[in-house]
PDB file of C-alpha atoms and ligand atoms in Angstrom:
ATOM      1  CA  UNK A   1       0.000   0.000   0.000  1.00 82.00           C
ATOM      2  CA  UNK A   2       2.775   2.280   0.962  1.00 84.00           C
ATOM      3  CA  UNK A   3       4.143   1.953  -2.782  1.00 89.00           C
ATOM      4  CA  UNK A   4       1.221   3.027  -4.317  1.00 95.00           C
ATOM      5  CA  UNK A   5       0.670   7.152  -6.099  1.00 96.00           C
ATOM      6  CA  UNK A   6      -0.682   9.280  -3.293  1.00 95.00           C
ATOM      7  CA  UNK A   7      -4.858   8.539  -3.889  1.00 96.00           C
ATOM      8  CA  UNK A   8      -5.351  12.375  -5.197  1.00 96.00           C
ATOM      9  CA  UNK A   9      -7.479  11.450  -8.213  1.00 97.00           C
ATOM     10  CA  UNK A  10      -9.950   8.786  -8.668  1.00 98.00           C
ATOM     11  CA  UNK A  11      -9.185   5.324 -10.077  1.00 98.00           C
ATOM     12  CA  UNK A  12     -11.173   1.962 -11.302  1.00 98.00           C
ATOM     13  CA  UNK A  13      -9.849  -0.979 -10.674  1.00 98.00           C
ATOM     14  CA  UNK A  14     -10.154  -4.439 -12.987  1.00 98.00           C
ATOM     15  CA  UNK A  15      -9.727  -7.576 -11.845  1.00 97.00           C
ATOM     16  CA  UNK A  16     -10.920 -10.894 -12.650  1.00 95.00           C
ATOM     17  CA  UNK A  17      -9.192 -14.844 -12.966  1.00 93.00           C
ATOM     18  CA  UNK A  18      -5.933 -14.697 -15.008  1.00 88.00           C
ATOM     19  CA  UNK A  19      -6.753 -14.688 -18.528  1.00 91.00           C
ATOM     20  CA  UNK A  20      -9.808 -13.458 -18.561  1.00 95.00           C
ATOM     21  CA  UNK A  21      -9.144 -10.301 -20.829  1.00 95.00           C
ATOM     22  CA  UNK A  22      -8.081  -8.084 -18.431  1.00 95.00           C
ATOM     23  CA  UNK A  23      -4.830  -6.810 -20.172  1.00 93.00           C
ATOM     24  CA  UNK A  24      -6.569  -6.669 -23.759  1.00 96.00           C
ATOM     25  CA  UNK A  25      -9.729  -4.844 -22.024  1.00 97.00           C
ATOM     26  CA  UNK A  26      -7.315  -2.230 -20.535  1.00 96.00           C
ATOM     27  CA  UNK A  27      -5.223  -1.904 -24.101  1.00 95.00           C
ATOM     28  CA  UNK A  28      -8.594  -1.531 -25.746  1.00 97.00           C
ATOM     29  CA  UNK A  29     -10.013   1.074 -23.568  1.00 97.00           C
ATOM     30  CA  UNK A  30      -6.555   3.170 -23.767  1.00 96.00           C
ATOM     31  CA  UNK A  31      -5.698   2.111 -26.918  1.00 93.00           C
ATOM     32  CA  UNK A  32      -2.277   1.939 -26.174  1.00 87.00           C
ATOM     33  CA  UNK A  33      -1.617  -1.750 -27.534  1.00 81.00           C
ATOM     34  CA  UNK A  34       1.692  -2.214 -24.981  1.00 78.00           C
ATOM     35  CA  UNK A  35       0.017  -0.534 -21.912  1.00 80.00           C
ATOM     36  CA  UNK A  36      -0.690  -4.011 -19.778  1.00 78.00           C
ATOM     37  CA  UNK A  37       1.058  -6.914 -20.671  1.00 72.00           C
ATOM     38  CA  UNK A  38      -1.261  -9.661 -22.509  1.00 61.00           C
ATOM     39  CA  UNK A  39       1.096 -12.584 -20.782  1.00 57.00           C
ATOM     40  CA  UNK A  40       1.069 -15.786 -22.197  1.00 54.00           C
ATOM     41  CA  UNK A  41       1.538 -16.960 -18.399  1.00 55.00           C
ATOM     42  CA  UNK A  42      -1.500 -16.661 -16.455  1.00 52.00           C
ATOM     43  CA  UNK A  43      -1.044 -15.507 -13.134  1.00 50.00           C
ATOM     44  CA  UNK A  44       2.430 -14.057 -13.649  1.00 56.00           C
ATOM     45  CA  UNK A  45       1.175 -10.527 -12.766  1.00 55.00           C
ATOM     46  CA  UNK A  46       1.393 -10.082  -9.074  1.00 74.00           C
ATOM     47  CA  UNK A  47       1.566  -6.468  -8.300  1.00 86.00           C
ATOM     48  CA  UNK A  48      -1.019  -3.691  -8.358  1.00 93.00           C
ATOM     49  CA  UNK A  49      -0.458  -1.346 -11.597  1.00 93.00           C
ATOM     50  CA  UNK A  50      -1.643   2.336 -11.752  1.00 95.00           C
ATOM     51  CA  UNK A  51      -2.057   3.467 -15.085  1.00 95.00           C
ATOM     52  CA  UNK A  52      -2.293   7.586 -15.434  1.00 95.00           C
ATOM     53  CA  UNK A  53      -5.090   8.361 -17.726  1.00 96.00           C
ATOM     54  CA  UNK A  54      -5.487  11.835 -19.194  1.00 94.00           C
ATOM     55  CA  UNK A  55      -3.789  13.475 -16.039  1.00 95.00           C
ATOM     56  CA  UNK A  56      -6.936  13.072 -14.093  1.00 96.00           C
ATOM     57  CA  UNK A  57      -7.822   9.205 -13.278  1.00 97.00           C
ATOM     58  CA  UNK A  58      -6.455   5.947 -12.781  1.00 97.00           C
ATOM     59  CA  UNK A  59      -6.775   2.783 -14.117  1.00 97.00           C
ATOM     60  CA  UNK A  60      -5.935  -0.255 -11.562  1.00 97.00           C
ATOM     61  CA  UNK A  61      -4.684  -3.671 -13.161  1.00 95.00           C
ATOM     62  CA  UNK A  62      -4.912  -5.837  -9.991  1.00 94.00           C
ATOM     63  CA  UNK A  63      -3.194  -9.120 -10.216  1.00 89.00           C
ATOM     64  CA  UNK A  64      -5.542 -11.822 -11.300  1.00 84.00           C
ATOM     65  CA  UNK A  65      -6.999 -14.603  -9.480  1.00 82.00           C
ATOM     66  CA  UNK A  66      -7.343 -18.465  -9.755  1.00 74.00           C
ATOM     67  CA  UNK A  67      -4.612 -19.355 -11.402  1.00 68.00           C
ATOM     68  CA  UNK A  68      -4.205 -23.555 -10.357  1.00 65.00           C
ATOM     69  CA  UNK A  69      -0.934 -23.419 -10.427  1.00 70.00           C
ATOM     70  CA  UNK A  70       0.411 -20.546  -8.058  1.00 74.00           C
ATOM     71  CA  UNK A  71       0.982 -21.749  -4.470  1.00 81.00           C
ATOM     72  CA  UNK A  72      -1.491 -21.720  -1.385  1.00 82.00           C
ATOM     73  CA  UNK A  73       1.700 -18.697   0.151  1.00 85.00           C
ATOM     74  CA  UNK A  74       1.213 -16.780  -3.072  1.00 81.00           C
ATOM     75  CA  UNK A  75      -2.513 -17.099  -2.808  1.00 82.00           C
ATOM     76  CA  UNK A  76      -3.225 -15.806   0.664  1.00 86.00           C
ATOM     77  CA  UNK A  77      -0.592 -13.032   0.131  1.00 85.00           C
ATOM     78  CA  UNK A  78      -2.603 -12.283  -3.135  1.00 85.00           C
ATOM     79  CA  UNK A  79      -5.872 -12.314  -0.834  1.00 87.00           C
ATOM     80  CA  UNK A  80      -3.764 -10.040   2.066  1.00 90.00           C
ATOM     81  CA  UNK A  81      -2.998  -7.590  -0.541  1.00 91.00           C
ATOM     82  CA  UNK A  82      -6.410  -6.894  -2.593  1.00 93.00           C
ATOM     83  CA  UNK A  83      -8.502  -6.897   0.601  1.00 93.00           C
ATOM     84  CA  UNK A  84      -6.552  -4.043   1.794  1.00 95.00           C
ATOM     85  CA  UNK A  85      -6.690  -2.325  -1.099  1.00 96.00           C
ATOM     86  CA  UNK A  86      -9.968  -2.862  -1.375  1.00 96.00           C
ATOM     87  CA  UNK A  87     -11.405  -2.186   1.948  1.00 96.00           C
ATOM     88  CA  UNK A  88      -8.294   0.811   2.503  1.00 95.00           C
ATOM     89  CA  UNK A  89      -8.021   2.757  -0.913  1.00 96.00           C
ATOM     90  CA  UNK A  90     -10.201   6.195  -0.156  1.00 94.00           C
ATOM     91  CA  UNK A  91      -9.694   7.111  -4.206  1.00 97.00           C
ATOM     92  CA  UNK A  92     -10.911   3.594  -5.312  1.00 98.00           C
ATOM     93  CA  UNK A  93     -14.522   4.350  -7.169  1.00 98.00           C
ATOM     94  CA  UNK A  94     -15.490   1.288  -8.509  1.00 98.00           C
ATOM     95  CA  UNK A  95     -14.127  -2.392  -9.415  1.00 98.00           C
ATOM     96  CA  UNK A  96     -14.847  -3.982 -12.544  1.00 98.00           C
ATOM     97  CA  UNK A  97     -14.857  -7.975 -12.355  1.00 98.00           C
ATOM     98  CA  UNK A  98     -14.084  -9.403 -15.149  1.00 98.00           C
ATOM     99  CA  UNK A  99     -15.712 -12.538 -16.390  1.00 98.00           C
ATOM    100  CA  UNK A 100     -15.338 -14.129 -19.280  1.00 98.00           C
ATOM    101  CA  UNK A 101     -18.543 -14.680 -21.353  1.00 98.00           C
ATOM    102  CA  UNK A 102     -18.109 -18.220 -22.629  1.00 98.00           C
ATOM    103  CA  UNK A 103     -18.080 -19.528 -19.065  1.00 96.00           C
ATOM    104  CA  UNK A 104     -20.466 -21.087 -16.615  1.00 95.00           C
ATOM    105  CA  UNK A 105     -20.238 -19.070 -13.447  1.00 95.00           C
ATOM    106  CA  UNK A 106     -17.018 -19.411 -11.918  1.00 95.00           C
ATOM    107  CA  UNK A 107     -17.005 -20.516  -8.063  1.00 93.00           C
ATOM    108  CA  UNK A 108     -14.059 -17.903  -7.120  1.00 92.00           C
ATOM    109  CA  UNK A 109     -15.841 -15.071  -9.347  1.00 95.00           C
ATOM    110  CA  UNK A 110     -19.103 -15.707  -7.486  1.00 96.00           C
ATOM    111  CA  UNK A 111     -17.005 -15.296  -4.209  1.00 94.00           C
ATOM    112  CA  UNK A 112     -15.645 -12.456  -4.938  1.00 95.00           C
ATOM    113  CA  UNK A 113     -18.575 -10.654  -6.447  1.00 96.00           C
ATOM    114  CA  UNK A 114     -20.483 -11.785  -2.838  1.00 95.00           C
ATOM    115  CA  UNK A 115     -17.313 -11.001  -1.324  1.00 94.00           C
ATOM    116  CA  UNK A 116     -17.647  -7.015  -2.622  1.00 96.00           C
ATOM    117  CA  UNK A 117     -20.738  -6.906  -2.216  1.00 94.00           C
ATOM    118  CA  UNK A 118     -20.645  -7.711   1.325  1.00 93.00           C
ATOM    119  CA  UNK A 119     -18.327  -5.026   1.953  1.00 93.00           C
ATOM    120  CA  UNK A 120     -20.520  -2.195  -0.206  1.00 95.00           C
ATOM    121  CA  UNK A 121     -17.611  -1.774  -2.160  1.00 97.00           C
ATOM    122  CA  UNK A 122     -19.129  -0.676  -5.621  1.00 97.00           C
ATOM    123  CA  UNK A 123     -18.104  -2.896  -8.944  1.00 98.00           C
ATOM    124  CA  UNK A 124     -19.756  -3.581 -12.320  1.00 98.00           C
ATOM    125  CA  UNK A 125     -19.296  -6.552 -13.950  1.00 98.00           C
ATOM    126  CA  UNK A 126     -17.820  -6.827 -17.222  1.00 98.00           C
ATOM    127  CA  UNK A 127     -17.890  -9.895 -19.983  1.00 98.00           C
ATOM    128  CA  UNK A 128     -15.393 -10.604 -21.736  1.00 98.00           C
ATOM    129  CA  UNK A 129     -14.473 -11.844 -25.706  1.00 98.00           C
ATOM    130  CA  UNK A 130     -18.074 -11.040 -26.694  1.00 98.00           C
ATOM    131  CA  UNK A 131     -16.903 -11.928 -30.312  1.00 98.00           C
ATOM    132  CA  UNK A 132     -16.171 -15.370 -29.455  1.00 98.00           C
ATOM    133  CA  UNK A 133     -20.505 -15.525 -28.971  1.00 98.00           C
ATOM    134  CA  UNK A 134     -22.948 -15.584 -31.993  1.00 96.00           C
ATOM    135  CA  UNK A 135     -25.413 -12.373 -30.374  1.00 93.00           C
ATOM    136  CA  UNK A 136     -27.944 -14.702 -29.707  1.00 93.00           C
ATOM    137  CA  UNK A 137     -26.210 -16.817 -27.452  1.00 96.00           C
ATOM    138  CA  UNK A 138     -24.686 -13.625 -25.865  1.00 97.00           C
ATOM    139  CA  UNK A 139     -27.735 -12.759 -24.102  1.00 96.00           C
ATOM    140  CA  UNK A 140     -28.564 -15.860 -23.050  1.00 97.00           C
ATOM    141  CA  UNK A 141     -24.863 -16.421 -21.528  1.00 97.00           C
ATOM    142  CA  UNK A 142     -25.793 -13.201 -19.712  1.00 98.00           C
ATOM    143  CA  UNK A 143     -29.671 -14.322 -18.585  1.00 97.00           C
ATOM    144  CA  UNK A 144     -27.790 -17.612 -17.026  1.00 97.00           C
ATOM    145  CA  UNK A 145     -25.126 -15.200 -15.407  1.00 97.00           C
ATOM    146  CA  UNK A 146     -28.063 -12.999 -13.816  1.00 98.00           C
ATOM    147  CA  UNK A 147     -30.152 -16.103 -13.013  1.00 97.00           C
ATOM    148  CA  UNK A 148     -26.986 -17.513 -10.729  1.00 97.00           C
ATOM    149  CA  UNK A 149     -26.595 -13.886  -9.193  1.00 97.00           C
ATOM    150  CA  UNK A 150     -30.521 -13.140  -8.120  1.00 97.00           C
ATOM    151  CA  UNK A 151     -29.559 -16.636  -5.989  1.00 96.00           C
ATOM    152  CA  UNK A 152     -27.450 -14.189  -3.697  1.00 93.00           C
ATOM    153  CA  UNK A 153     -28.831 -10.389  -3.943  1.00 93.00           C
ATOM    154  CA  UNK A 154     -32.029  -8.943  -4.853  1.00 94.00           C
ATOM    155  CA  UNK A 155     -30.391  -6.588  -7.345  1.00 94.00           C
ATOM    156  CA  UNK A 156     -27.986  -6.798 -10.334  1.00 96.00           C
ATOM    157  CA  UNK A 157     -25.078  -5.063 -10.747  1.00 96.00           C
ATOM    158  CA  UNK A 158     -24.167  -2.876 -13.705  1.00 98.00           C
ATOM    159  CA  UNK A 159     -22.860  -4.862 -16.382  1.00 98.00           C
ATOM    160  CA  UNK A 160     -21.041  -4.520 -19.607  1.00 98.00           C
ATOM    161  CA  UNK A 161     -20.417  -6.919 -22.368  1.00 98.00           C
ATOM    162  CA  UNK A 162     -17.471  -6.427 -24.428  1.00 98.00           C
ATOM    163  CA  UNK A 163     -14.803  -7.697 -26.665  1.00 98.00           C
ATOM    164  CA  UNK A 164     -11.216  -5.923 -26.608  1.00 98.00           C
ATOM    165  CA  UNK A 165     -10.706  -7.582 -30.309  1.00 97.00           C
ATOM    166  CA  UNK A 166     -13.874  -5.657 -31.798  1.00 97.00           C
ATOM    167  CA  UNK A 167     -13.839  -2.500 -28.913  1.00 98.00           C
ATOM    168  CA  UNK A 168     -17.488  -3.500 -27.821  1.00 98.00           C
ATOM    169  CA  UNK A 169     -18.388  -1.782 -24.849  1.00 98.00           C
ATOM    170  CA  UNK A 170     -15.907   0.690 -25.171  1.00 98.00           C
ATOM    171  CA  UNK A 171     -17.973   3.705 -25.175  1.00 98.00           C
ATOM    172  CA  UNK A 172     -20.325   2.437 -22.889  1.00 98.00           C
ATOM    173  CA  UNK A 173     -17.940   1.816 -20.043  1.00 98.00           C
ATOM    174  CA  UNK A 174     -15.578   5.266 -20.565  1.00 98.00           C
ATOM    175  CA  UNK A 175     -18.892   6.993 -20.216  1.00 98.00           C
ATOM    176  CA  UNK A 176     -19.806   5.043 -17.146  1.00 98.00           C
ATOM    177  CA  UNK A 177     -16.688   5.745 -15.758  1.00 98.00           C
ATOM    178  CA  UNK A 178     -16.912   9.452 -16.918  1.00 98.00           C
ATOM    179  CA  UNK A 179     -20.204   9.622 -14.658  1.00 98.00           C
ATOM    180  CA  UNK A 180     -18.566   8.130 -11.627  1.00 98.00           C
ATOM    181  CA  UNK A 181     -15.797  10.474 -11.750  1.00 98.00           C
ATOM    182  CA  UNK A 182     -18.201  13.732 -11.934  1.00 97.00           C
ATOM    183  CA  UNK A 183     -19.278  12.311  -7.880  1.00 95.00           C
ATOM    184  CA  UNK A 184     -15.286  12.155  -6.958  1.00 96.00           C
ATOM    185  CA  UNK A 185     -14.604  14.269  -4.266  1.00 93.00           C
ATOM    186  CA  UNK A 186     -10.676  14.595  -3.673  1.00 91.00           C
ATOM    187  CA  UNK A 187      -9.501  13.426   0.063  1.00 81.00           C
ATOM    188  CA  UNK A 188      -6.376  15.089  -0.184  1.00 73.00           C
TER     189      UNK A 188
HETATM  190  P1  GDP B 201      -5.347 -11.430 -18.722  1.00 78.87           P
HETATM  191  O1  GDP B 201      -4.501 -12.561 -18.225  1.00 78.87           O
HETATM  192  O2  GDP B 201      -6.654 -11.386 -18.019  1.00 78.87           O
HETATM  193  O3  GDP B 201      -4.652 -10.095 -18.728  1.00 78.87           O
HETATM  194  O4  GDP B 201      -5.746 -11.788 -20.231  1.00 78.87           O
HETATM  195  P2  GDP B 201      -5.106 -11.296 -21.600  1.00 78.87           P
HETATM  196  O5  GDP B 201      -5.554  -9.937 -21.955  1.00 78.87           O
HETATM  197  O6  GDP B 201      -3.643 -11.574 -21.553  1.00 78.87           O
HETATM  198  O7  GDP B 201      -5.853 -12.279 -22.614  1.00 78.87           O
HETATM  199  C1  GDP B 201      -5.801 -13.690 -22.504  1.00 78.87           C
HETATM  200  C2  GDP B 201      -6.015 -14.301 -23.881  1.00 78.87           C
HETATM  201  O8  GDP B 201      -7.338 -14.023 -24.335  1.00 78.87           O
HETATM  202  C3  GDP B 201      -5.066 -13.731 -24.940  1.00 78.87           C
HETATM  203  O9  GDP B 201      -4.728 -14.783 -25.811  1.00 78.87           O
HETATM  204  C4  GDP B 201      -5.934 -12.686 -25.662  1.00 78.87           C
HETATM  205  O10 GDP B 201      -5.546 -12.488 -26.994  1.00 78.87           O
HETATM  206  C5  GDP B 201      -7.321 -13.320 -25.585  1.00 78.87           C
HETATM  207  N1  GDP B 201      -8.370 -12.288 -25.563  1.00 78.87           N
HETATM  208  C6  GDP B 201      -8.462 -11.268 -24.658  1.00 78.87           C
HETATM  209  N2  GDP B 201      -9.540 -10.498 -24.914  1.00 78.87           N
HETATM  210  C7  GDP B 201     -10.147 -11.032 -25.992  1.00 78.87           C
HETATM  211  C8  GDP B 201     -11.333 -10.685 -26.751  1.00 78.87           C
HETATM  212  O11 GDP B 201     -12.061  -9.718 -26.471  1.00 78.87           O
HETATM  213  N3  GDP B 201     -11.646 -11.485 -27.805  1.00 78.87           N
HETATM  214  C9  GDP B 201     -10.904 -12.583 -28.139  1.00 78.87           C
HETATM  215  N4  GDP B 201     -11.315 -13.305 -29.178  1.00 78.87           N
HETATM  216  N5  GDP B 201      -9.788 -12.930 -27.466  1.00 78.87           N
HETATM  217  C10 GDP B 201      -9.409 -12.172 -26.403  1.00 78.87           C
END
């Protein structure tokens, strides 16, 4: 925490399991194609990136989660770490949870959705590689997604469907984030 910018301007944060996206999302919404690093190792990512966006926001790349093959020590310092930034960051405005589209829900994204919403910290959920969906099945992949989440909480989260190969959702979630920002009040 101590090596993170002073939290003078507000910032998003994106998370979701290792190779969901995240990278490509974040290269797609910047388009800066090198920003975050589309690694061919999942999970290799284990430190919390601020990216400086237009001199007046942030954009978080938190390290991603359940990746098998990364040790039970590396998981529950990995837990240490984003719960404190989570629960701790005053600038932090909303996490987006990335999920990928194709996917049944995911045990450890349903936990940590519950998880955040437990602790009223505010998030969106965002679907990823839309294109790999005909549209059709898109909204039923969604439907199912809902279905699992009315189980736990009486309302639905924002969501966005996108594709960082086609820019989907691009202009839906900068304007999203736009809105948020208008409500930032600085702390320091
Ligand atoms: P990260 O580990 O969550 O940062 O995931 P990456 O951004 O590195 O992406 C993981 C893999 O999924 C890479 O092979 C990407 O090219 C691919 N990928 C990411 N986003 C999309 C998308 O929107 N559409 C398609 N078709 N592939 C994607």
């Amino acid at each position: 925490m101590e090596k993170l910018p002073q939290p003078n301007l507000p910032e998003f944060a994106f998370i979701g399991r290792s190779n969901v996206g995240k990278s490509s999302l974040i290269n797609m919404l910047t388009k800066k194609k090198g920003l975050a690093k589309i690694s061919g190792t999942p999970g290799k990512t284990q430190t919390i990136n601020h990216f400086l966006i237009n001199n007046s926001w942030y954009i978080v790349d938190l390290p991603g989660y359940g990746f098998a093959k990364v040790s039970h020590t590396t998981r529950e310092a990995w837990g240490k770490m984003i719960s404190r930034y989570l629960q701790q960051r005053l600038s932090l405005m909303n996490v987006f949870v990335l999920v990928d589209i194709r996917l049944e829900p995911q045990k450890n994204d349903l936990d940590f959705i519950n998880r955040l919403g437990e602790l009223s910290i505010p998030f969106a959920i965002v679907f990823t590689k839309a294109d790999k969906l005909i549209k059709s099945n898109i909204k039923q992949h969604v439907a199912a997604y809902n279905k699992t989440l009315s189980g736990f909480w009486e309302e639905l989260p924002r969501e966005f469907v996108t594709s960082a190969d086609s820019s989907w959702g691009r202009d839906e979630l900068l304007s999203y984030i736009e809105e948020i920002i208008k409500q930032y009040k600085p702390i320091i």
